[in-house]
Each structure stands twice: as structure tokens, then as C-alpha cells.
Amino acid sequence: MDFLSPEGLRLDGRRALELRQLQAEVGVVEKADGSATFEMGNTKVIAVVYGPREVQNRNQQQHDQALVRCEYSMASFSTGDRRRRGKGDRRATELSLVIRQTMEAAILTNLLPRSQIDIFVQVLQADGGTRACCINAATLALADAGIPMRDIIVSCAAGYLNSTPILDLNYLEDSGGGPDLTVALFPKLNKVSLLQMDSKIPIDVFEKVMSLASEGARTVAQFIKETLMENTTQLALAKGPPKF
Amino acid sequence: MSAEEAPASASVVKDVVVSSMEVEAFRRLFPLQYIERYLDAAVRPDGRPLGRARPTDVVLGQVPTTDGSALVRLGNTTMLAGVKLELSVPSTETPDQGRIAIDFQMPPICSPHVRPGRPAEDACAINEQLSNVLASSQLVDLREFSITSGKSAWMAHLDIYCLNADGSLLDAALLASTAALMDVQIPAISINDEGKVQIINFREDQDEPMVDAEKVSETKRKVVDKRRLKLGPAPVAVTCMLYKNHLLADPTAEEEAVLHTVVIVVLDSPDNLISLYKPGGSVLATTSTVMDCIAVARLRLKEVHRILEEATKREGED
């Protein structure tokens, strides 16, 4: 299948090195300590953070750091054909673990000992790149909750189709059989926290795809920073001028 | 006890502690510092150099009730994998392909940290990774499992049991899966003219197939002999642990518990990546660290391919 037209356009009209349209909203859930939605094209994810709060299960309490928990779930209507996924779903469990470990690396857990932070990530619409989208949404939600992080963590996926590196795959491209590489990194430190790839790929191609995904992630970082900045400005305006 | 005696007896006690107890106590009380001291001297607590994997042992055909099985030991980590084949109807989307179902189990016998009941989170993650790796590595061509297009195909159940979890579980599980698939012998079948497939059972004491002679004469039959599965190049997983500037290949459970940051590389030939997996962790990687891990995996790939070759040779001799 041709994923790139002779003019160099992809199935959804993007160029090979183009991200999908990004959209984010912070503070979407009233009762939560932090929440955000993040959209990459048609992929839409909502993330909610509760905490830091008292550890629910006392024997899990850690005296020197916070306990981070994460649950990933996919709405049954999120994919093309409706599929009911139970909680014991293997893919969901694996993804929850991956997101938890990634966010744990970002959170300064040693500043919040004996507490618990819950991250719930729900995929509302899935169109490829859910992993990356979940991490971006979780970052925004954590920032909204005011949880100390060493840096924001941002993520983006990239692939390799028709011998061209392609940024931010959608579902059709994702199921095109090529490699799909997800990177999550700290933009300021320029260091990779999460790296996941499952497909046969020559090593020299891997380097290209990896640098493309990192570049994409840095663009996402810029967008997330702007979103947070705007959100903070609005909060400051709502609060009114400082009283002396 | 008088005042003069006290310091003397204390030093005796200290000597005794130093001689045998202290190392073990230090190991339990300060696991990180314990390992750190070794790493500073560029060795591991079990005496290995940093980049070397533990001795690996593969034995094929350990379970006679399966169609293919393998027992793998990677240091103390032990995995038993078995493949059972059963006849099934292929799905309409892929009429000329069989199926393979993978199940990785961590029963409570394998580690004190596994609780009975619900499967552990780690087990789920390894299961998922294993399925992804096997799907993308082209180790098994699913068309090999086809019998008659659209009507019948083999369904392979690959079950991997972890008998002892001592680190680098994915490496061992993948090796056991590959070895078990190498050991698979697809049973002989007979297909009658209506397309009905029957497995022919050979009894050990007679070479004739156990099919009634009358039945054979009644209908025309096509007999397909038993055969081995044709496999692509074997994927090899290598778990690397990152700590400060050190890179440890094939960590034990003790090292995994303390050092946290892991990078798993799967290769099937020196310059073909199949999977890369770095889930978070406190040490952050640059591209060059990832390339270092790939280099370690390359060395290991050769070694594992040799081990697998020897195992099949031994199996052939028996």
C-alpha cells in the first residue's frame, strides 16, 4: 500500500514530517486535583490526577517517596469496531505499567513521602499514537495538579513507511506493518525516559526514526509549554490583581 | 564484665562479624551500596564482568505430552515452554493462516514477590511484549500452520511457565519460546475427500498408523506426514540495566530490585532491531547509551544462536 502520494502527501494530507493538529485543555474535571485532555488529530485522551493524598492501602506506603499509581483504559467506543475491554486486559495492564514508570521518572517523588498520586488515563478516541497522547495528557494533568516534576515529559511517535521516516502515525499508517516507535523525553535535559518499538527495523533506520520522534516530541513540548502558560495567565487574571 | 575486658571482647565480636556475617548483613541492609561497591570494581556480585550474561542452558523436548517443548536456564532464571497444537478453523480474514496464542505464567513458586490469585502486573507486561516480539520478528510464518485454506489450520498454544524468577525474565521467556517452537513437530494428518482432517497417532511399538484399515479403503485420503516447523532467524532479547555510567547486561533479580532503569533490546541479526523497550526509570538515556545497549545485544546474539544450534544438535542425536 502506498502511504505517500507522488507529491509526498500522506493519506490524511499531511507531509511526512508533519505532526497532526494538537489541542489541549487543562482543568476539564471539576473534582479532580488535576486534569487535562490532549488531542493529536483524531486521537483524544483525558487524564485525571488525584493527589498527593493519603495512601489508601497502608502497607503500600513508602516512607521516603510518593507512591505513584496509574490506570489506563480505553473507552469501548474509541475504536472503529466496538470492543469491550475488561480491566484485566493484557495490553491495558502493560500500558498502565509503562505510563506509570514514565511518569514516576518525571515526578520528584522524594518530595512527597508517605503520599499517593493516582493517574487515570482514559482514551476517548483512538487513531494511532495513543501511547504518546496518554503521556502528554498525563503531563498536563500532573502540572495542573501542581505536582513537582523535574521537567515536563513529552512524547511522540514516529514510523518508517515506503522507505521514508514518518512522524506521528495515525491508525491506518500504524497498521501498515512498519515500525512504530514511541519516545518520551525531558525536553530541557534532552534525555529519553521511555523508548518503545516493536517491529523489524535495520539499526541505521532506527537512528533516523528515533531522532525524528525526538524532534516531534520537542515540538509537542513547545505546545504544552504554551498551553500551560496560557492556563496560568488565565488563572492569574481570574484571581485578580494582588492585594497589599 | 569489667571495664578492661569490654573493649577486647567487642573487638573479638567485630572480628567474627567481619569474617562471615558482615557481608551478608551489609548486602541485606544496604543493597544499593553493596552493588555499588562491586560496580566500582567493574564486577558483579556473582563474579561476572558487567557486560556478560549468565551461563545459558537450553534443553529441547523435555515434556513428551507437548508437540514441542524447551527448558531454559539463564543463571537461576528457569523457564519451561510448551507448544500444544490443536485443529481449528482459520478466521475468515486470514483463511490460509494458523494462529498462535501465547500465555506467560508466573506461578507463586517462581518468586516470593508473586502472590497467588490475580496474575502479576509484570507477567502481563512480559506476556504483551512477548506477543509483540513474536508477531513482528517473523520467526513463525503463520501460513506454515495452514492445512486447507479456509477450512482447517493449526492453532498453537504456547505456554511459558516461569519456574524461577531471578531477573531478565523476557530474555529467558523469549529464548524458551523460540526453543520450544524449534522443537515443534507438526503431527501427521490425514485429509479425506470431504476435507475432514484427522490426526494420525503413531504408537511407539508399531510403525503403522492407528487408523482402521477398512476406513482407509472406504474413502480416499490424503496423508500429510509429520514435519518440523520452518522458522526464520531466532530473535534474542537482552536486558540491560543502567546505573550511573555503568551498563549491566542480563541482571539478576537482586540487581533489578535495586537499580530500576532497564533497557531491553531484541535483535534477530546483527543489524536488525526487532524491539526496543525502555520503560521510564530514574536513569535517562541519550542515543549513545541506547547504541551501547544494542552493541551488547549484538555480542549476546551470536552466543545465543550458537547455544540454540547446539541444543537442536543434541536433540537430533538423542
Short mmCIF file of N, CA and C in Angstrom, two decimals, chain A residues 90-91 93-94 96-98 100-102 105 150 186 189-203 206-207 210, chain B residues 102 121 124-125 127-128 131-132 136-138 268 270-281 284-286 290-291 294 298:
data_model
loop_
_atom_site.label_atom_id
_atom_site.label_comp_id
_atom_site.label_asym_id
_atom_site.label_seq_id
_atom_site.Cartn_x
_atom_site.Cartn_y
_atom_site.Cartn_z
N ARG A 90 -4.64 -7.48 28.91
CA ARG A 90 -3.18 -7.52 28.97
C ARG A 90 -2.53 -6.25 28.46
N ARG A 91 -3.06 -5.77 27.32
CA ARG A 91 -2.49 -4.57 26.73
C ARG A 91 -2.65 -3.38 27.66
N THR A 93 -2.98 -3.43 30.93
CA THR A 93 -2.10 -3.57 32.09
C THR A 93 -0.68 -3.17 31.74
N GLU A 94 -0.23 -3.60 30.57
CA GLU A 94 1.13 -3.29 30.14
C GLU A 94 1.28 -1.79 29.98
N SER A 96 -0.55 0.59 31.36
CA SER A 96 -0.60 1.27 32.66
C SER A 96 0.77 1.26 33.31
N LEU A 97 1.43 0.10 33.21
CA LEU A 97 2.76 -0.04 33.82
C LEU A 97 3.75 0.91 33.16
N VAL A 98 3.70 0.97 31.83
CA VAL A 98 4.63 1.83 31.09
C VAL A 98 4.40 3.29 31.44
N ARG A 100 2.97 4.51 34.10
CA ARG A 100 3.35 4.75 35.50
C ARG A 100 4.85 4.94 35.62
N GLN A 101 5.61 4.04 35.01
CA GLN A 101 7.07 4.13 35.13
C GLN A 101 7.60 5.41 34.51
N THR A 102 6.98 5.82 33.41
CA THR A 102 7.43 7.05 32.75
C THR A 102 7.14 8.27 33.61
N ALA A 105 9.35 8.66 36.66
CA ALA A 105 10.66 9.22 36.38
C ALA A 105 10.61 10.74 36.37
N ARG A 150 10.59 17.11 37.60
CA ARG A 150 11.92 17.60 37.27
C ARG A 150 11.90 18.35 35.93
N PHE A 186 12.55 14.29 28.27
CA PHE A 186 12.55 15.55 29.00
C PHE A 186 13.19 16.58 28.09
N LEU A 189 16.37 18.56 29.53
CA LEU A 189 17.56 17.73 29.74
C LEU A 189 17.96 17.02 28.44
N ASN A 190 17.02 16.99 27.50
CA ASN A 190 17.20 16.26 26.25
C ASN A 190 17.60 14.81 26.49
N LYS A 191 16.90 14.17 27.40
CA LYS A 191 17.20 12.78 27.70
C LYS A 191 15.93 11.94 27.59
N VAL A 192 16.13 10.73 27.15
CA VAL A 192 14.99 9.87 26.86
C VAL A 192 14.60 9.06 28.09
N SER A 193 13.31 9.08 28.42
CA SER A 193 12.86 8.27 29.54
C SER A 193 12.20 6.99 29.04
N LEU A 194 11.31 7.13 28.06
CA LEU A 194 10.62 5.95 27.54
C LEU A 194 11.00 5.76 26.08
N LEU A 195 11.22 4.51 25.73
CA LEU A 195 11.53 4.20 24.34
C LEU A 195 10.89 2.86 24.06
N GLN A 196 10.00 2.83 23.10
CA GLN A 196 9.32 1.59 22.85
C GLN A 196 9.17 1.40 21.35
N MET A 197 9.61 0.25 20.87
CA MET A 197 9.48 0.00 19.45
C MET A 197 9.26 -1.48 19.25
N ASP A 198 8.29 -1.83 18.42
CA ASP A 198 8.05 -3.23 18.15
C ASP A 198 7.90 -3.44 16.67
N SER A 199 8.97 -3.70 16.02
CA SER A 199 8.89 -4.07 14.61
C SER A 199 10.30 -4.28 14.11
N LYS A 200 10.38 -5.04 13.04
CA LYS A 200 11.70 -5.31 12.47
C LYS A 200 12.20 -4.03 11.81
N ILE A 201 13.43 -3.68 12.09
CA ILE A 201 13.95 -2.42 11.54
C ILE A 201 15.48 -2.46 11.55
N PRO A 202 16.11 -2.07 10.45
CA PRO A 202 17.58 -2.01 10.45
C PRO A 202 18.05 -0.92 11.39
N ILE A 203 19.24 -1.10 11.97
CA ILE A 203 19.66 -0.19 13.03
C ILE A 203 19.90 1.23 12.52
N PHE A 206 16.68 2.88 12.40
CA PHE A 206 16.23 3.14 13.77
C PHE A 206 16.72 4.50 14.25
N GLU A 207 17.99 4.80 13.98
CA GLU A 207 18.54 6.07 14.45
C GLU A 207 17.80 7.25 13.85
N MET A 210 14.30 7.46 15.35
CA MET A 210 14.39 7.91 16.74
C MET A 210 14.63 9.43 16.80
N ILE B 102 -0.28 -17.00 22.95
CA ILE B 102 0.84 -17.02 23.89
C ILE B 102 0.35 -16.74 25.30
N GLU B 121 1.34 -7.91 37.59
CA GLU B 121 1.45 -6.87 36.58
C GLU B 121 2.62 -7.18 35.63
N CYS B 124 1.81 -9.75 33.02
CA CYS B 124 1.02 -9.20 31.92
C CYS B 124 1.91 -8.45 30.93
N ALA B 125 2.81 -7.64 31.49
CA ALA B 125 3.67 -6.83 30.63
C ALA B 125 4.57 -7.73 29.79
N ASN B 127 4.06 -10.83 28.96
CA ASN B 127 3.19 -11.52 28.02
C ASN B 127 2.96 -10.67 26.77
N GLU B 128 2.64 -9.40 27.02
CA GLU B 128 2.36 -8.48 25.92
C GLU B 128 3.60 -8.26 25.06
N SER B 131 4.32 -11.34 22.96
CA SER B 131 3.42 -11.44 21.80
C SER B 131 3.87 -10.48 20.71
N ASN B 132 4.21 -9.24 21.12
CA ASN B 132 4.63 -8.25 20.13
C ASN B 132 5.89 -8.69 19.41
N SER B 136 6.23 -9.51 15.43
CA SER B 136 6.98 -8.67 14.49
C SER B 136 8.27 -9.32 14.01
N SER B 137 8.69 -10.42 14.64
CA SER B 137 10.00 -10.96 14.27
C SER B 137 9.95 -11.90 13.07
N GLN B 138 8.76 -12.30 12.64
CA GLN B 138 8.65 -13.25 11.53
C GLN B 138 9.39 -14.55 11.82
N ASP B 268 17.40 -9.87 15.75
CA ASP B 268 17.43 -11.21 15.18
C ASP B 268 18.62 -11.39 14.25
N PRO B 270 22.66 -9.16 13.41
CA PRO B 270 23.46 -8.07 13.99
C PRO B 270 22.98 -6.67 13.64
N ASP B 271 22.31 -6.49 12.47
CA ASP B 271 21.89 -5.11 12.20
C ASP B 271 20.39 -5.01 11.96
N ASN B 272 19.63 -5.83 12.62
CA ASN B 272 18.19 -5.73 12.52
C ASN B 272 17.56 -5.70 13.91
N LEU B 273 17.00 -4.54 14.23
CA LEU B 273 16.32 -4.41 15.52
C LEU B 273 14.91 -4.97 15.42
N ILE B 274 14.44 -5.63 16.43
CA ILE B 274 13.05 -6.06 16.43
C ILE B 274 12.25 -5.28 17.44
N SER B 275 12.84 -5.05 18.56
CA SER B 275 12.11 -4.33 19.57
C SER B 275 13.07 -3.62 20.51
N LEU B 276 12.62 -2.48 20.98
CA LEU B 276 13.42 -1.73 21.95
C LEU B 276 12.44 -1.28 23.01
N TYR B 277 12.82 -1.40 24.23
CA TYR B 277 11.88 -1.15 25.30
C TYR B 277 12.60 -0.52 26.46
N LYS B 278 12.27 0.72 26.73
CA LYS B 278 12.83 1.37 27.91
C LYS B 278 11.70 2.06 28.64
N PRO B 279 11.14 1.39 29.64
CA PRO B 279 10.02 1.99 30.33
C PRO B 279 10.48 2.85 31.50
N GLY B 280 10.54 4.14 31.29
CA GLY B 280 10.84 5.06 32.37
C GLY B 280 12.13 4.75 33.11
N GLY B 281 12.09 4.88 34.43
CA GLY B 281 13.27 4.60 35.23
C GLY B 281 14.01 5.87 35.57
N LEU B 284 18.25 8.42 32.80
CA LEU B 284 17.74 8.80 31.49
C LEU B 284 18.79 8.48 30.45
N ALA B 285 18.33 8.10 29.28
CA ALA B 285 19.26 7.64 28.27
C ALA B 285 19.45 8.67 27.19
N THR B 286 20.64 8.75 26.65
CA THR B 286 20.88 9.50 25.43
C THR B 286 20.97 8.46 24.31
N VAL B 290 21.74 4.12 24.24
CA VAL B 290 20.91 3.12 23.57
C VAL B 290 21.77 2.32 22.59
N MET B 291 22.65 3.02 21.88
CA MET B 291 23.52 2.32 20.93
C MET B 291 24.46 1.36 21.66
N ILE B 294 22.63 -1.74 22.31
CA ILE B 294 22.49 -2.53 21.09
C ILE B 294 23.79 -3.30 20.83
N ARG B 298 24.27 -7.29 20.42
CA ARG B 298 24.88 -7.93 19.24
C ARG B 298 25.79 -9.08 19.65
#
